[in-house]
Amino acid sequence: MTHDVLVVDSLVRRFGDLTAVDEVSFRIAPGETYGLLGPNGAGKTTTISMVAGLIAADAGTVTVAGEPMTPRAIEPKRHLGLVPQELAIYPDLTGRENLTLFGRLQGLRGSELKVRVDEVLALIGLADRAKDRSKEYSGGMKRRLNIGIGLLNRPTLLILDEPTVGVDPQSRNAILESVEALSGEGMAVLYTTHYMEEAERLCDRIGIIDSGRLQAEGTRDDLIRLTGGVDTIRLGGSGDLAAAAEELRLIPGVERVDAERRSATLTVKDAPALVAQVVGTAADCGVTLADVEITRPDLESVFLHLTGKGLRD
Amino acid sequence: MRQLLALTGSDLLQRMRDKSVLIFALLVPLALMTVFNLVFGAADDLEIDPVTVAISAPADDDLAPMLTGVVRSLDDADELDVTVVETDEAGARRQVEDGDTPLALVVPVGFGEAARAGEPVTVEAVRGDEAGLGAEIVLSVVDGVLDQVASGTVTARAALAEGVAPADVGPLVEQATSGGPAYDVESGQASDEQLSAGAALVAGQAGLFLLFTVSFGVTGLLVDRESGTLARLRSMPIPGWVIVAAKALVSFVLGAVATGVLLAVGGYLFDADFGSVPAVALLVLCAAAAGTSVMFLVVRVASTSEQAGIVTSIVALVLGIGGGAFFPVSAAGALSGVLDLNPVAALLRGLGTTSGGGGLADIGIPVAIMLGFAVVMLLASRLVPDRGVLS
Ligand SMILES: Nc1ncnc2c1ncn2[C@@H]1O[C@H](COP(=O)(O)OP(=O)(O)OP(=O)(O)O)[C@@H](O)[C@H]1O
Ligand SMILES: [Mg+2]
C-alpha cells in the first residue's frame, strides 16, 4: 500500500456554504486507471484541483509518489501530468511552441526536450500541424494538444478531467485508445467522466461521486453487485404466455417471472447463460416469440441505486 | 531562472503576435500625438512677418546699446526676422509715420543714468498702423528687458553701498541683466524643468500610454486564469512567484521598450530632443517599474480581466492627466505635493531636465519619486486581499 502513486485521505473543500468535496478518500496503485464517475457539479474537478496542487484543501491530505501535495509543493508536481477539463493552451503559440514552453517548465531541456516534443506531436497526431498557431486548430486538435501537454514529462500519475467532452466520436475513440495504451505502459491514471461507458471501458476501479461524497468504490463488478446483481430477460410474442410462465419458473437460476398477455419479464442470475434455455422452453409451450431482450445492470443502474437519480440530468 | 525566462519569453512572443499591444502601446499614442500636434501646434505655424525696428538713442548713453543689442539678437530666433535701424529720434518717428517701419523705440536722454540711480526708466515705443505680431513680440521683449534693468538698478545700488567705484557699475549692471531669461525668446519658457511644446506632447503621451502598455503583463494573470492556463502553470513544478515575476517582467519590458520607442519616434516626428540618452534611458526604466507596480494593485482590486481593463484606464487617466500628460497641471497646498509624487509627472519633469541639458546626476529627484512610488504600490498591493491570482 505504501507504493500507491496517489493517496487521497479525507479531502474536504468548501466554497462558502457549499461543501464541494466532502471527506473523499481513495488510492491509486502504479499502472492502475481509477475513474471518478459523477454528474455535473459532483465535485470531480474540485477533487482533481486539490490532487494537482492547484487549490488548497480545507482538510485532508493528498500524497503523490510519497510526497505531500499542496499548492506550494514542487517535488510531487514533477510526477504529475494534468489535462484540465477546460482547454489550457496558448492560442497565439503554435502547437510545438505550446509543448516546448510547458516542457521547459517541467524541467526538460536541450535535445531531450526537442525529442520529447516530437514524440508527443506524433502521439497526438499533430506533427504536420505543429507550426500552426493553436487558435487555428479544430476543436478536436486543441483537445489533443491539451492532452499532449500533460504527457510531456512521462508522468507517474496522469490526471484527465473529462477529456472527451465536446469531442466527435472518432476523436473520442482515439483519446480512449491512447489512455488505454498509456495505462498499458504502466502509467497510473486518474480519469473523471460522467460517461459510464468510458468509466466501464477504461477504469480498473471506479469511484462514484455525487454531491461531493464518494458514494461507492470498486471494480465494475464490485459496484454492480451492490445493486443485487440481477439481470432481466424480457420476452415478447403471442401464445399462452401465462402457461409458459409456469414452466419458465422451474428453470434453475430463474428467480421470478411476471407474465402479461403479450409479454413476460424474467428476473434471472445470469441472463446470457440462461437465454437459450428460456427461449426453448417458451417455444415448447407454444409461444411464438417476436422479440427477446436482455438487460444487465450497468453503472447507470448502480448510480440510480446509490443516489436515486440518473447520471445525466 | 530558466523557467522564468522561458515563461517571460513566450509571453512576450504572444504579446507581439497579438497585435493589440502594438496598437495600444505605439500606434494609438503616435496617432494622438499627431492629432494634438495638429490642434495645438497650429499656433506655432503662424507666419510672422519680418519686422524692422527703428531705434534712436542718445550717443553717450552706456546702457542704450544693450537694449539695441537685445532687439538685434531677436533676429537669431528661428521664428523671427528682425532688422534694426539706428537713427535719431526724429528719424525714428518719421519712419513709422511714413510706414517704413512698424515700430520705433525712442530711448530718452538720461536712460542709463536713471537706471543706475534706481529711478523708473521708460522707453517710448512708437507703433505703426500695420504693426503685426512680430512688433508685439519685440515690444514684449523690450518690456522684459526694462524689468531686468530695474533689477540691474538694485544691483548697482548694492554695489555702490559696498564701495564699488561708480566706473565699475556699468559692467556689473550688464552682467546682472545679460543672459537673463527674458532676453531669450528662443527657449520661450525659461525654466530648464520645462519641455518645449512638441517635447511635452511626446513625453506626455508616452507617459500616459506607458500605464496602458504595462497592463498587458501583470493583468495577463487574470486572462490566464480565465483561459485555464493559470491552473496548468500552477500544476508545473515551479514556484508560484515565478509565474508572477514573469508577468511583471513582461510588463516592465513592454513598458520600457514602448516608452523608449515613443520618445525616439515622437521626438523625431515632432522635432523634440530629450537630451542625454543614458539619463533618458534611466528615466524610462524607472517609469516602467513604477507603471508595473501599479498593475499589482490593479490585479488585486479587479477580479476579472475586463474589470482590470476598466481599472487600468481609470488609473492611467488619473495619473496621466494629474501628471500633465495633456496640459500642465498645477495645484495649491497639500495637493501639489501629491501631484509631484505622480510617476507621470516625475517622468515629464525628468525629461524636462534632460532636454534642458541635464545628465544622470541631475535627475535624482524624479528617479527617486518613481522608484519610491513603485515600492509604495507593491506594499499597498499586499494590503489588498488577494483574489487568487497572486498566491
Ligand atoms: N471556485 C468556485 N467557487 C464556488 N463554487 C465552486 C467553485 N468551483 C466549484 N464550485 C462548486 O463546487 C461544486 C463542484 O464543482 P466541480 O467543478 O468540482 O464539479 P464537477 O464534478 O467537476 O462537475 P462537471 O462535470 O460539471 O465538471 C459545484 O457545485 C460548483 O458550483
Ligand atoms: Mg469538472
XYZ file of C-alpha atoms and ligand atoms in Angstrom:
736
model
C 0.000 0.000 0.000
C 2.887 2.369 0.654
C 3.731 2.206 -3.033
C 0.495 3.775 -4.129
C 1.072 6.570 -6.615
C -1.732 8.609 -5.171
C -3.230 8.594 -1.708
C -6.177 10.892 -1.101
C -7.228 10.964 2.513
C -10.402 12.593 3.883
C -10.235 15.521 1.497
C -12.608 18.437 2.174
C -13.095 21.646 0.235
C -15.777 24.254 0.826
C -16.869 27.198 -1.273
C -18.773 29.385 1.158
C -21.665 27.314 2.458
C -21.234 24.657 -0.202
C -19.107 21.645 0.618
C -17.922 20.757 -2.876
C -15.748 17.855 -1.709
C -16.704 16.092 1.479
C -14.346 13.593 3.137
C -13.199 11.960 -0.091
C -10.582 9.199 0.205
C -9.147 6.876 -2.433
C -5.857 5.396 -3.608
C -4.352 4.627 -6.989
C -1.714 1.919 -7.457
C 1.012 2.126 -10.131
C -0.364 1.299 -13.553
C -3.926 1.439 -12.325
C -6.626 3.520 -14.001
C -9.036 4.954 -11.498
C -12.239 6.616 -12.615
C -14.191 9.276 -10.790
C -17.708 8.945 -12.163
C -20.282 11.542 -11.285
C -22.735 14.040 -12.723
C -22.183 17.773 -13.286
C -21.230 19.549 -10.091
C -20.396 16.336 -8.244
C -17.004 17.670 -7.163
C -14.745 15.892 -9.659
C -12.834 18.951 -10.827
C -12.545 20.290 -7.293
C -11.076 16.974 -6.147
C -8.631 16.961 -9.031
C -7.635 20.559 -8.356
C -6.530 19.553 -4.878
C -4.812 16.414 -6.138
C -2.833 18.528 -8.630
C -1.992 21.184 -6.052
C -3.948 23.944 -7.777
C -6.063 24.808 -4.762
C -5.645 24.171 -1.068
C -7.747 21.633 0.794
C -9.745 22.740 3.816
C -8.988 19.395 5.423
C -7.405 16.094 4.488
C -4.218 15.240 2.643
C -3.017 14.319 -0.820
C 0.169 12.321 -1.303
C 1.634 11.933 -4.788
C 4.504 9.451 -5.183
C 5.110 9.640 -1.460
C 5.310 13.456 -1.356
C 2.639 15.603 0.286
C 0.867 17.745 -2.304
C -0.010 21.367 -1.546
C -0.292 24.402 -3.822
C 3.268 25.411 -2.881
C 4.784 21.960 -3.287
C 7.185 21.448 -6.175
C 8.575 17.904 -5.852
C 5.268 15.998 -6.161
C 4.323 18.098 -9.187
C 7.261 16.601 -11.098
C 5.388 13.296 -11.116
C 2.182 14.791 -12.382
C 0.652 15.228 -15.811
C -2.528 17.287 -15.768
C -5.086 17.521 -18.549
C -7.585 20.125 -17.371
C -11.241 19.954 -18.263
C -11.112 23.363 -19.936
C -8.578 23.808 -22.727
C -5.403 25.204 -21.210
C -3.257 26.106 -24.200
C -1.944 29.411 -25.506
C -3.831 30.264 -28.711
C -1.148 32.580 -30.060
C 1.552 29.929 -29.789
C 1.950 27.082 -32.249
C 1.424 23.504 -31.152
C 5.162 22.995 -30.941
C 5.681 26.221 -29.001
C 2.998 25.256 -26.501
C 4.630 21.887 -25.928
C 8.114 23.386 -25.743
C 7.087 26.005 -23.197
C 5.401 23.556 -20.866
C 8.191 21.033 -21.375
C 10.699 23.653 -20.212
C 8.570 24.463 -17.207
C 8.547 20.767 -16.370
C 12.323 20.834 -16.392
C 13.067 19.285 -19.786
C 15.820 20.942 -21.787
C 18.032 20.773 -24.817
C 17.816 17.822 -27.152
C 15.827 15.794 -24.630
C 13.115 18.429 -24.807
C 13.144 18.522 -28.585
C 12.955 14.763 -28.917
C 10.123 14.520 -26.421
C 8.154 17.308 -28.114
C 8.465 15.464 -31.422
C 7.343 12.222 -29.807
C 4.295 13.826 -28.259
C 3.422 15.626 -31.503
C 3.435 12.263 -33.259
C 1.460 10.644 -30.466
C -1.335 13.216 -30.617
C -1.257 13.259 -34.417
C -0.324 16.908 -34.770
C 3.146 16.542 -36.276
C 2.068 18.065 -39.587
C 0.262 20.950 -37.909
C 2.995 21.678 -35.366
C 3.856 25.005 -36.947
C 0.310 26.371 -36.934
C -0.933 28.548 -34.135
C -3.181 26.542 -31.896
C -6.039 29.014 -32.329
C -6.245 27.780 -35.912
C -6.773 24.185 -34.773
C -10.117 22.413 -34.832
C -11.760 21.674 -31.502
C -10.552 18.076 -31.501
C -6.993 19.108 -32.340
C -6.991 21.582 -29.475
C -8.175 18.818 -27.142
C -5.375 16.571 -28.352
C -2.814 19.304 -27.759
C -4.311 19.859 -24.311
C -3.761 16.178 -23.585
C -0.299 16.121 -25.140
C 0.967 18.794 -22.751
C 0.065 16.524 -19.849
C 2.181 13.702 -21.299
C 5.423 15.615 -21.864
C 7.147 14.646 -18.638
C 6.107 10.972 -18.804
C 4.143 11.417 -15.583
C 3.811 8.720 -12.966
C 0.268 9.938 -12.445
C -1.734 11.271 -15.364
C -4.857 13.205 -14.440
C -7.500 13.598 -17.112
C -10.548 15.722 -16.310
C -13.376 14.830 -18.698
C -11.081 14.807 -21.731
C -13.738 13.698 -24.189
C -16.403 16.329 -23.567
C -17.302 18.044 -26.811
C -15.259 15.693 -28.971
C -16.583 13.831 -32.025
C -16.924 10.029 -31.685
C -13.809 9.351 -33.756
C -11.502 11.640 -31.764
C -13.102 10.365 -28.618
C -12.206 6.829 -29.513
C -8.650 7.926 -30.306
C -8.378 9.559 -26.897
C -9.699 6.480 -25.124
C -7.277 4.296 -27.033
C -4.306 6.423 -26.084
C -5.333 6.371 -22.426
C -5.512 2.571 -22.639
C -2.085 2.490 -24.262
C -0.533 4.754 -21.621
C -2.026 2.716 -18.851
C -0.625 -0.362 -20.558
C 2.831 1.239 -20.296
C 2.443 1.411 -16.534
C 1.197 4.961 -16.064
C -1.299 5.464 -13.255
C -4.324 7.375 -14.471
C -6.967 9.367 -12.628
C -9.842 9.803 -15.046
C -13.007 11.772 -14.400
C -16.083 11.453 -16.521
C -19.819 11.478 -16.440
C -19.972 8.899 -19.250
C -20.392 5.497 -17.660
C -19.315 3.730 -20.874
C -15.916 5.421 -20.619
C -15.538 4.511 -16.981
C -16.506 0.897 -17.735
C -14.135 0.625 -20.651
C -11.062 2.316 -19.182
C -11.059 2.002 -15.460
C -9.736 -0.778 -13.268
C -11.567 0.742 -10.360
C -14.253 3.352 -10.208
C -15.316 5.788 -7.512
C -18.854 7.021 -7.764
C -19.064 10.602 -6.604
C -22.134 12.709 -6.008
C -22.675 15.925 -4.056
C -19.036 15.921 -3.007
C -19.168 12.462 -1.412
C -17.650 9.244 -2.664
C -20.743 7.025 -2.626
C -19.094 3.741 -3.508
C -15.842 2.421 -4.905
C -14.553 -0.737 -6.518
C -14.253 -2.641 -9.785
C -17.164 -2.542 -12.172
C -18.336 -5.943 -10.950
C -17.998 -4.920 -7.297
C -20.215 -1.964 -7.965
C -22.777 -3.920 -9.898
C -23.047 -6.407 -7.106
C -24.271 -3.522 -4.971
C -27.475 -3.377 -6.992
C -28.187 -7.004 -6.153
C -26.673 -8.059 -9.439
C -29.759 -9.411 -11.211
C -30.353 -9.434 -14.988
C -33.710 -9.380 -16.748
C -34.882 -11.249 -19.838
C -37.969 -9.828 -21.479
C -39.940 -11.999 -23.900
C -42.490 -10.596 -26.294
C -44.794 -12.623 -28.552
C -48.129 -14.400 -28.910
C -49.421 -17.658 -27.416
C -50.160 -18.749 -23.887
C -47.561 -16.746 -22.024
C -49.253 -17.364 -18.668
C -48.909 -21.136 -19.104
C -45.355 -20.779 -20.316
C -44.557 -18.717 -17.218
C -45.275 -21.751 -15.011
C -42.705 -23.796 -16.980
C -40.154 -20.955 -17.032
C -40.261 -20.618 -13.245
C -38.949 -24.154 -12.968
C -35.676 -23.377 -14.772
C -32.818 -23.220 -12.232
C -31.457 -19.649 -11.998
C -34.771 -18.006 -12.784
C -35.852 -16.113 -9.714
C -39.052 -14.567 -10.778
C -41.414 -14.353 -13.764
C -44.001 -11.616 -14.331
C -46.338 -12.580 -17.168
C -48.712 -10.322 -19.051
C -50.874 -11.025 -22.069
C -48.243 -10.483 -24.756
C -45.025 -10.380 -22.725
C -43.177 -11.901 -19.808
C -40.284 -10.446 -17.746
C -37.896 -12.854 -16.076
C -35.540 -11.899 -13.253
C -32.505 -14.166 -13.510
C -28.997 -14.598 -12.091
C -27.074 -14.767 -15.358
C -29.076 -13.867 -18.443
C -26.599 -14.824 -21.211
C -26.198 -18.321 -19.748
C -29.939 -18.908 -19.467
C -31.387 -17.226 -22.508
C -31.187 -20.254 -24.829
C -32.995 -22.491 -22.362
C -35.616 -19.796 -21.707
C -36.332 -19.321 -25.416
C -36.508 -23.118 -25.915
C -38.930 -23.632 -23.050
C -41.203 -20.854 -24.277
C -41.286 -22.372 -27.760
C -42.114 -25.781 -26.289
C -45.106 -24.161 -24.592
C -46.375 -22.961 -27.967
C -45.364 -19.340 -27.653
C -44.404 -17.568 -30.908
C -41.653 -15.159 -29.903
C -41.455 -11.752 -31.579
C -38.563 -10.378 -29.540
C -36.163 -11.221 -26.732
C -34.388 -8.513 -24.727
C -31.648 -8.926 -22.150
C -30.928 -6.129 -19.656
C -27.909 -6.309 -17.381
C -27.247 -3.734 -14.656
C -24.654 -1.144 -15.597
C -23.039 1.716 -13.754
C -26.097 3.779 -14.569
C -28.193 1.372 -12.546
C -25.565 1.448 -9.811
C -25.726 5.221 -9.713
C -29.516 5.114 -9.689
C -29.420 2.541 -6.945
C -26.997 4.600 -4.828
C -28.376 8.082 -5.291
C -31.909 7.611 -6.534
C -31.199 9.716 -9.618
C -29.718 9.375 -13.092
C -26.150 10.216 -14.099
C -27.294 12.811 -16.587
C -29.847 15.470 -15.820
C 15.650 31.206 -13.565
C 15.481 29.281 -16.825
C 11.810 28.774 -16.231
C 11.308 32.464 -15.507
C 12.949 33.369 -18.801
C 11.067 30.680 -20.707
C 7.781 31.990 -19.396
C 8.663 35.643 -19.963
C 9.962 34.978 -23.457
C 6.932 33.029 -24.503
C 4.629 35.674 -23.085
C 6.441 38.446 -24.938
C 6.241 36.415 -28.125
C 2.488 36.108 -27.692
C 2.101 39.802 -26.968
C 3.973 40.561 -30.180
C 1.744 38.248 -32.176
C -1.365 39.584 -30.581
C -1.421 42.945 -32.300
C -3.298 44.696 -29.510
C -0.097 45.624 -27.699
C 1.362 47.103 -30.835
C -1.789 49.100 -31.409
C -2.203 50.278 -27.849
C 1.405 50.853 -26.959
C 2.625 52.502 -30.146
C 0.073 53.287 -32.827
C -2.589 54.938 -30.690
C -0.190 57.238 -28.823
C 1.590 58.194 -32.044
C -1.758 58.928 -33.669
C -2.788 61.014 -30.673
C 0.484 62.901 -30.771
C -0.185 63.725 -34.406
C -3.720 64.879 -33.704
C -2.707 67.010 -30.731
C 0.164 68.409 -32.687
C -2.223 69.482 -35.441
C -4.619 71.035 -32.938
C -2.231 72.727 -30.537
C 0.631 73.107 -32.940
C -1.348 75.434 -35.226
C -0.189 78.420 -33.183
C 3.413 77.538 -33.861
C 2.887 77.655 -37.560
C 1.710 81.272 -37.642
C 3.634 83.231 -40.203
C 5.384 86.120 -38.526
C 6.210 88.909 -40.945
C 9.730 90.254 -40.943
C 9.891 93.329 -38.767
C 12.156 96.370 -38.956
C 12.681 98.365 -35.770
C 13.989 101.901 -35.798
C 15.860 102.731 -32.612
C 17.082 106.123 -31.551
C 19.323 106.504 -28.540
C 21.499 109.269 -27.096
C 25.007 108.692 -28.333
C 26.603 108.881 -24.937
C 24.213 106.535 -23.071
C 26.101 103.422 -21.959
C 23.005 101.251 -21.339
C 21.205 102.026 -24.594
C 23.431 99.815 -26.820
C 22.496 96.907 -24.593
C 18.826 97.428 -25.460
C 19.653 97.725 -29.134
C 21.726 94.587 -28.931
C 18.902 92.618 -27.376
C 16.454 93.624 -30.091
C 19.016 92.791 -32.722
C 19.645 89.411 -31.149
C 15.982 88.526 -31.659
C 16.876 88.003 -35.281
C 18.645 84.834 -34.261
C 15.406 83.268 -33.095
C 14.014 80.773 -35.599
C 10.621 82.289 -35.965
C 11.623 85.968 -36.062
C 13.224 88.114 -38.687
C 14.199 91.409 -37.049
C 16.168 94.230 -38.636
C 17.382 97.134 -36.516
C 17.885 100.579 -37.992
C 19.741 103.004 -35.743
C 18.729 106.597 -36.291
C 17.949 109.759 -34.370
C 14.691 110.461 -32.581
C 13.099 112.444 -35.379
C 14.188 109.897 -37.945
C 12.679 107.081 -35.936
C 9.305 108.814 -35.638
C 9.273 109.706 -39.286
C 9.986 106.157 -40.375
C 6.943 104.931 -38.508
C 4.750 107.743 -39.804
C 5.855 107.004 -43.353
C 5.081 103.352 -42.831
C 8.695 102.322 -43.492
C 8.926 100.503 -40.181
C 6.118 99.213 -37.989
C 7.919 100.039 -34.755
C 10.266 102.662 -33.383
C 11.896 102.738 -29.964
C 12.976 106.094 -28.570
C 15.421 105.849 -25.713
C 15.282 109.089 -23.733
C 18.260 111.159 -22.710
C 19.490 110.038 -19.288
C 18.175 106.482 -19.647
C 21.355 104.862 -18.377
C 21.815 107.324 -15.576
C 18.224 106.978 -14.415
C 18.532 103.233 -14.417
C 21.677 103.380 -12.403
C 20.148 105.815 -9.969
C 17.294 103.446 -9.393
C 14.736 105.733 -10.941
C 11.961 104.486 -13.172
C 13.012 104.196 -16.777
C 10.828 104.485 -19.807
C 11.438 103.799 -23.414
C 8.938 105.272 -25.798
C 7.597 102.887 -28.334
C 6.007 104.226 -31.499
C 3.810 101.755 -33.244
C 2.691 101.992 -36.820
C -0.761 101.098 -38.091
C 0.421 97.842 -39.513
C 2.456 96.686 -36.572
C 1.935 92.930 -36.543
C 2.731 90.028 -34.301
C 6.455 90.496 -34.851
C 6.317 94.024 -33.485
C 4.309 92.801 -30.499
C 6.938 90.201 -29.718
C 9.710 92.795 -29.941
C 7.753 95.045 -27.609
C 7.150 92.373 -25.051
C 10.824 91.509 -25.064
C 11.725 95.181 -24.542
C 9.290 95.231 -21.643
C 11.111 92.279 -20.189
C 14.460 93.972 -20.671
C 13.220 97.049 -18.833
C 12.175 94.843 -15.960
C 15.663 93.456 -15.903
C 17.066 96.936 -15.926
C 15.084 97.586 -12.771
C 16.779 94.637 -11.136
C 20.016 95.948 -12.534
C 19.286 99.086 -10.656
C 19.162 97.243 -7.429
C 22.443 95.598 -8.205
C 24.013 98.963 -8.865
C 22.826 100.347 -5.594
C 24.032 97.445 -3.628
C 27.351 97.642 -5.361
C 27.719 101.326 -4.518
C 26.895 100.728 -0.938
C 29.638 98.183 -0.735
C 32.080 100.654 -2.129
C 32.378 99.715 -5.763
C 33.725 102.539 -7.854
C 30.989 104.152 -9.995
C 33.039 103.389 -13.079
C 32.646 99.654 -12.474
C 28.898 99.841 -12.080
C 28.124 99.712 -15.794
C 29.677 96.268 -16.396
C 28.020 94.992 -13.243
C 24.612 96.087 -14.427
C 25.234 94.471 -17.722
C 26.316 91.326 -16.026
C 23.200 91.253 -13.909
C 20.937 91.862 -16.831
C 22.602 89.862 -19.549
C 21.767 86.211 -20.023
C 18.531 86.694 -18.130
C 15.757 84.559 -19.449
C 13.645 87.423 -20.697
C 16.159 88.025 -23.460
C 15.936 84.563 -24.685
C 12.918 84.377 -26.843
C 14.156 81.217 -28.448
C 13.645 78.943 -25.476
C 10.369 80.680 -24.725
C 9.707 79.086 -21.393
C 12.574 79.942 -19.210
C 12.875 77.173 -16.679
C 15.074 74.244 -17.556
C 12.464 71.953 -15.944
C 10.097 72.660 -18.741
C 9.708 70.864 -22.041
C 9.131 72.572 -25.367
C 5.614 72.213 -26.740
C 6.490 69.316 -29.049
C 8.536 67.508 -26.436
C 5.809 67.930 -23.817
C 3.303 66.392 -26.206
C 5.506 63.404 -26.959
C 6.561 62.853 -23.358
C 3.016 63.297 -22.041
C 1.516 60.721 -24.366
C 4.415 58.347 -23.772
C 3.872 58.660 -20.020
C 0.133 58.155 -20.300
C 0.300 55.126 -22.569
C 3.036 53.533 -20.528
C 0.298 52.824 -17.981
C -1.794 51.070 -20.604
C 1.139 49.146 -22.003
C 2.257 47.672 -18.697
C -1.238 46.266 -18.199
C -0.509 43.675 -20.885
C 1.789 41.863 -18.493
C 0.565 41.589 -14.936
C -3.144 41.697 -15.657
C -2.448 38.846 -18.072
C -2.604 36.740 -14.908
C -6.352 37.298 -14.945
C -6.556 36.321 -18.597
C -4.577 33.191 -17.820
C -6.937 32.358 -15.026
C -9.944 32.792 -17.261
C -8.423 30.714 -20.038
C -7.352 27.922 -17.689
C -3.663 28.267 -18.433
C -3.008 29.623 -14.934
C -4.210 26.315 -13.490
C -1.908 24.482 -15.831
C 1.016 26.718 -14.874
C 0.302 26.010 -11.233
C 0.456 22.283 -11.838
C 4.017 22.715 -13.109
C 6.940 22.061 -10.760
C 7.854 25.741 -10.436
C 7.483 28.147 -7.502
C 4.393 30.338 -7.674
C 6.407 33.551 -7.638
C 7.998 32.625 -10.971
C 4.603 32.937 -12.661
C 4.002 36.383 -11.149
C 7.560 37.559 -11.736
C 7.390 36.537 -15.401
C 4.282 38.662 -15.883
C 5.912 41.575 -14.079
C 8.941 41.256 -16.352
C 6.661 41.287 -19.374
C 5.014 44.486 -18.108
C 8.371 46.057 -17.441
C 9.931 45.139 -20.770
C 6.879 46.175 -22.783
C 6.610 49.438 -20.846
C 10.271 50.324 -21.181
C 10.509 49.419 -24.878
C 7.269 51.143 -25.842
C 8.173 54.315 -23.954
C 11.647 54.338 -25.433
C 10.282 53.871 -28.942
C 7.625 56.556 -28.410
C 10.181 59.077 -27.184
C 12.516 58.286 -30.069
C 9.897 58.204 -32.828
C 7.851 61.036 -31.339
C 10.973 63.096 -30.820
C 11.923 62.571 -34.439
C 8.447 63.290 -35.833
C 7.774 66.337 -33.697
C 11.273 67.667 -33.506
C 11.873 67.230 -29.812
C 15.231 66.480 -28.290
C 15.227 64.879 -24.857
C 18.957 65.186 -24.322
C 21.286 62.690 -22.664
C 20.464 59.161 -23.799
C 21.655 57.366 -20.628
C 19.673 59.769 -18.446
C 16.530 59.375 -20.564
C 17.003 55.605 -20.523
C 17.209 55.591 -16.726
C 14.046 57.691 -16.519
C 12.243 55.308 -18.869
C 13.290 52.246 -16.847
C 12.144 53.854 -13.613
C 8.852 54.881 -15.168
C 8.323 51.333 -16.446
C 8.992 49.997 -12.949
C 6.534 52.476 -11.450
C 3.903 51.602 -14.062
C 4.376 47.876 -13.490
C 3.931 48.329 -9.751
C 0.537 49.963 -10.319
C -0.577 46.796 -12.095
C -0.005 44.741 -8.961
C -2.599 46.862 -7.242
C -4.937 46.632 -10.224
C -4.693 42.853 -10.355
C -5.614 42.672 -6.687
C -8.568 45.010 -6.952
C -10.003 43.519 -10.142
C -11.425 40.029 -10.217
C -11.740 39.672 -13.996
C -9.594 40.826 -16.890
C -12.460 43.029 -18.008
C -12.547 44.800 -14.655
C -8.784 45.096 -14.775
C -9.067 46.879 -18.122
C -11.505 49.380 -16.665
C -9.451 49.971 -13.528
C -6.316 50.372 -15.648
C -7.986 53.007 -17.807
C -9.113 54.935 -14.752
C -5.699 54.781 -13.114
C -3.931 55.688 -16.356
C -6.146 58.686 -16.978
C -5.961 59.914 -13.380
C -2.191 59.586 -13.219
C -1.776 60.752 -16.810
C -3.914 63.873 -16.534
C -2.702 64.575 -12.993
C 0.835 64.180 -14.238
C 0.367 66.696 -17.024
C 0.192 64.348 -19.984
C -2.265 66.612 -21.796
C -1.611 70.023 -20.272
C 0.415 71.319 -17.347
C -1.374 70.830 -14.066
C -0.779 72.922 -11.026
C -2.350 72.667 -7.641
C -2.001 74.520 -4.418
C -1.028 73.324 -0.975
C -1.032 69.703 0.021
C -2.419 68.578 -3.305
C 0.586 69.892 -5.200
C 2.802 67.650 -3.083
C 0.651 64.686 -4.063
C 0.790 65.658 -7.715
C 4.566 65.786 -7.533
C 4.654 62.162 -6.381
C 2.867 61.035 -9.538
C 5.266 58.951 -11.648
C 3.993 60.510 -14.886
C 4.730 63.973 -13.507
C 8.133 62.740 -12.361
C 8.864 61.344 -15.824
C 7.900 64.617 -17.504
C 9.941 66.557 -15.003
C 12.946 64.327 -15.503
C 12.652 64.626 -19.276
C 12.432 68.389 -18.859
C 15.716 68.311 -17.022
C 17.426 66.113 -19.587
C 16.123 68.095 -22.539
C 17.493 71.201 -20.844
C 20.899 69.574 -20.865
C 20.745 67.714 -17.546
C 22.546 64.397 -17.172
C 22.339 61.372 -14.886
C 23.395 63.462 -11.908
C 20.515 65.902 -12.302
C 17.566 63.521 -12.325
C 17.930 62.125 -8.821
C 14.614 63.501 -7.624
C 12.358 62.174 -10.404
C 14.158 58.824 -10.257
C 13.659 58.644 -6.504
C 9.981 59.587 -6.866
C 9.319 56.864 -9.441
C 11.164 54.150 -7.536
C 9.572 55.244 -4.276
C 6.180 55.119 -5.964
C 6.910 51.559 -7.134
C 7.814 50.446 -3.612
C 4.699 52.062 -2.132
C 2.472 50.438 -4.761
C 3.963 46.998 -4.138
C 3.494 47.391 -0.391
C -0.030 48.727 -0.857
C -0.930 45.800 -3.099
C -0.035 43.456 -0.252
C -2.641 45.123 1.927
C -5.457 44.449 -0.516
C -6.910 40.966 -0.047
C -5.781 38.618 -2.773
C -8.413 37.386 -5.168
C -6.457 34.358 -6.148
C -4.035 35.134 -8.933
C -1.115 36.289 -6.785
C -0.556 33.394 -4.460
N -14.384 28.412 -7.486
C -15.590 28.020 -7.046
N -16.351 28.845 -6.329
C -17.564 28.460 -5.872
N -18.101 27.272 -6.108
C -17.386 26.395 -6.826
C -16.098 26.729 -7.344
N -15.629 25.647 -8.029
C -16.581 24.707 -7.946
N -17.634 25.147 -7.226
C -18.836 24.372 -6.907
O -18.438 23.131 -6.385
C -19.269 22.101 -6.882
C -18.421 21.042 -7.539
O -17.880 21.594 -8.724
P -16.878 20.782 -9.651
O -16.396 21.709 -10.694
O -15.875 20.116 -8.804
O -17.852 19.695 -10.293
P -17.545 18.615 -11.408
O -17.849 17.304 -10.809
O -16.199 18.812 -11.967
O -18.661 18.942 -12.488
P -18.600 18.928 -14.102
O -18.873 17.531 -14.531
O -19.716 19.814 -14.473
O -17.268 19.412 -14.497
C -20.267 22.759 -7.814
O -21.447 22.959 -7.107
C -19.637 24.067 -8.145
O -20.606 25.043 -8.367
Mg -15.472 19.274 -13.779
